[in-house]
Amino acid sequence: MNAQTETAKAEPIVSAPFFLRGEVLEGSDIVQRSRDLGVTFATPSIPFDKAVPPRTEVPPLLNVPVTEIIDFLIETGERLRDPGNPYMEECVERMCSTHILPASVVRNSVSYATGYLDRRVLTKELEESFPDPRALDTWVPKEDFTGRKSFVRAFAPRLIHVMPGNSPGVAVKSIAQGALVKAVNLFKMPSADPFTMVAILRTMKEIDPEHPIIRSMSAVYWRGGDDATERVLYRPQYFDKIVAWGGGDAINNVIKYLGPGFQLVSFD
């Protein structure tokens, strides 16, 4: 029994790096615990100055044409489906220690989700979401029933995404949607899967380390309900909306921070 205990103590804790606008941050400052299996993993401390871009900065994707964004997302899908992708292989290996799903299911879930990174799917998504998708790229002329003329353009939002732990494939869709609306994005990874989001972003960085999509994305982990962290991040001076997945407890935890200028978009 003692020998087994010593062996267990000697096993290394799985590391979960962060991704901060193109920079991969390794570290083991904080030992975390996964919700489902109760196993431990290590993360860096959150460098808030890097995770929260100042509003004085122009959103990196603001003036990037949507067609170019779609081209990059399509190439990302191809790289994610590559069985030799080292980041996804490492991701699946690490997830086996924190997730209740077997490795084959995790791998298939991400692979299936990459079907979303298709030009027809992404174009249809924009056409169904915006009366005139051109507003994402330029000022679009409008005229109301009185003949009054105006111009409309969509402006890049600043979003916090609270990701679910039960479906690794949601990371693919969240990155794509955040990029299509040219948002500045901070992804809160779940304890069951603090790996997939960073693996996807590292794959994108390998395609083009200076691409504006890379510079508009950050992924970190903190324990949900950690007041010390959430009181810093969940503020309207930093973000416009929080996109939250989950059940009652997760949504109720977010609601208490809502107010003027900081709104909730929820999924269950």
PDB file of N, CA and C in Angstrom, residues 1 46 52 62 96 113 139 145 153 155 171 203 213-214 217 220 222 244 251:
ATOM      1  N   MET A   1       0.831  -1.203   0.000  1.00  0.00           N
ATOM      2  CA  MET A   1       0.000   0.000   0.000  1.00  0.00           C
ATOM      3  C   MET A   1       0.861   1.246   0.000  1.00  0.00           C
ATOM      4  N   ILE A  46      -2.947  33.749 -14.123  1.00  0.00           N
ATOM      5  CA  ILE A  46      -3.466  34.550 -15.233  1.00  0.00           C
ATOM      6  C   ILE A  46      -2.800  35.923 -15.233  1.00  0.00           C
ATOM      7  N   VAL A  52      -6.477  40.858 -21.034  1.00  0.00           N
ATOM      8  CA  VAL A  52      -7.468  41.899 -21.274  1.00  0.00           C
ATOM      9  C   VAL A  52      -6.840  43.024 -22.090  1.00  0.00           C
ATOM     10  N   LEU A  62     -10.832  44.033 -37.052  1.00  0.00           N
ATOM     11  CA  LEU A  62     -11.829  45.021 -37.476  1.00  0.00           C
ATOM     12  C   LEU A  62     -11.824  45.268 -38.974  1.00  0.00           C
ATOM     13  N   CYS A  96      -7.242  12.590 -21.592  1.00  0.00           N
ATOM     14  CA  CYS A  96      -7.562  11.273 -21.035  1.00  0.00           C
ATOM     15  C   CYS A  96      -7.459  11.268 -19.514  1.00  0.00           C
ATOM     16  N   ALA A 113     -16.519  18.189 -35.402  1.00  0.00           N
ATOM     17  CA  ALA A 113     -16.781  19.624 -35.272  1.00  0.00           C
ATOM     18  C   ALA A 113     -16.088  20.433 -36.354  1.00  0.00           C
ATOM     19  N   TRP A 139     -19.287  50.261 -44.293  1.00  0.00           N
ATOM     20  CA  TRP A 139     -20.513  50.998 -43.988  1.00  0.00           C
ATOM     21  C   TRP A 139     -21.543  50.722 -45.081  1.00  0.00           C
ATOM     22  N   PHE A 145     -38.515  54.276 -43.971  1.00  0.00           N
ATOM     23  CA  PHE A 145     -39.760  54.532 -44.702  1.00  0.00           C
ATOM     24  C   PHE A 145     -40.021  56.016 -44.926  1.00  0.00           C
ATOM     25  N   ARG A 153     -22.707  49.914 -39.712  1.00  0.00           N
ATOM     26  CA  ARG A 153     -21.590  48.978 -39.740  1.00  0.00           C
ATOM     27  C   ARG A 153     -21.519  48.245 -38.410  1.00  0.00           C
ATOM     28  N   PHE A 155     -19.674  46.633 -35.341  1.00  0.00           N
ATOM     29  CA  PHE A 155     -18.380  46.869 -34.690  1.00  0.00           C
ATOM     30  C   PHE A 155     -17.991  45.653 -33.873  1.00  0.00           C
ATOM     31  N   ALA A 171     -15.409  24.030 -28.903  1.00  0.00           N
ATOM     32  CA  ALA A 171     -14.296  24.973 -29.036  1.00  0.00           C
ATOM     33  C   ALA A 171     -14.112  25.412 -30.481  1.00  0.00           C
ATOM     34  N   THR A 203      -2.551  25.399 -33.344  1.00  0.00           N
ATOM     35  CA  THR A 203      -2.594  24.970 -34.741  1.00  0.00           C
ATOM     36  C   THR A 203      -2.725  26.182 -35.661  1.00  0.00           C
ATOM     37  N   ILE A 213      -6.518  36.907 -36.455  1.00  0.00           N
ATOM     38  CA  ILE A 213      -7.336  35.987 -35.653  1.00  0.00           C
ATOM     39  C   ILE A 213      -6.565  35.544 -34.415  1.00  0.00           C
ATOM     40  N   ILE A 214      -5.299  35.228 -34.585  1.00  0.00           N
ATOM     41  CA  ILE A 214      -4.473  34.791 -33.461  1.00  0.00           C
ATOM     42  C   ILE A 214      -4.382  35.889 -32.405  1.00  0.00           C
ATOM     43  N   MET A 217      -7.453  36.312 -29.906  1.00  0.00           N
ATOM     44  CA  MET A 217      -7.901  35.157 -29.123  1.00  0.00           C
ATOM     45  C   MET A 217      -6.994  34.897 -27.915  1.00  0.00           C
ATOM     46  N   VAL A 220      -7.728  30.853 -21.194  1.00  0.00           N
ATOM     47  CA  VAL A 220      -7.163  30.650 -19.857  1.00  0.00           C
ATOM     48  C   VAL A 220      -8.128  29.780 -19.049  1.00  0.00           C
ATOM     49  N   TRP A 222      -9.705  29.341 -14.988  1.00  0.00           N
ATOM     50  CA  TRP A 222      -9.816  29.572 -13.553  1.00  0.00           C
ATOM     51  C   TRP A 222     -11.029  28.793 -13.069  1.00  0.00           C
ATOM     52  N   ALA A 244     -22.095  32.263 -22.309  1.00  0.00           N
ATOM     53  CA  ALA A 244     -21.965  31.211 -21.304  1.00  0.00           C
ATOM     54  C   ALA A 244     -22.745  29.965 -21.686  1.00  0.00           C
ATOM     55  N   ILE A 251     -24.857  29.470 -15.030  1.00  0.00           N
ATOM     56  CA  ILE A 251     -25.507  30.698 -15.487  1.00  0.00           C
ATOM     57  C   ILE A 251     -25.787  31.629 -14.304  1.00  0.00           C
TER      58      ILE A 251
END
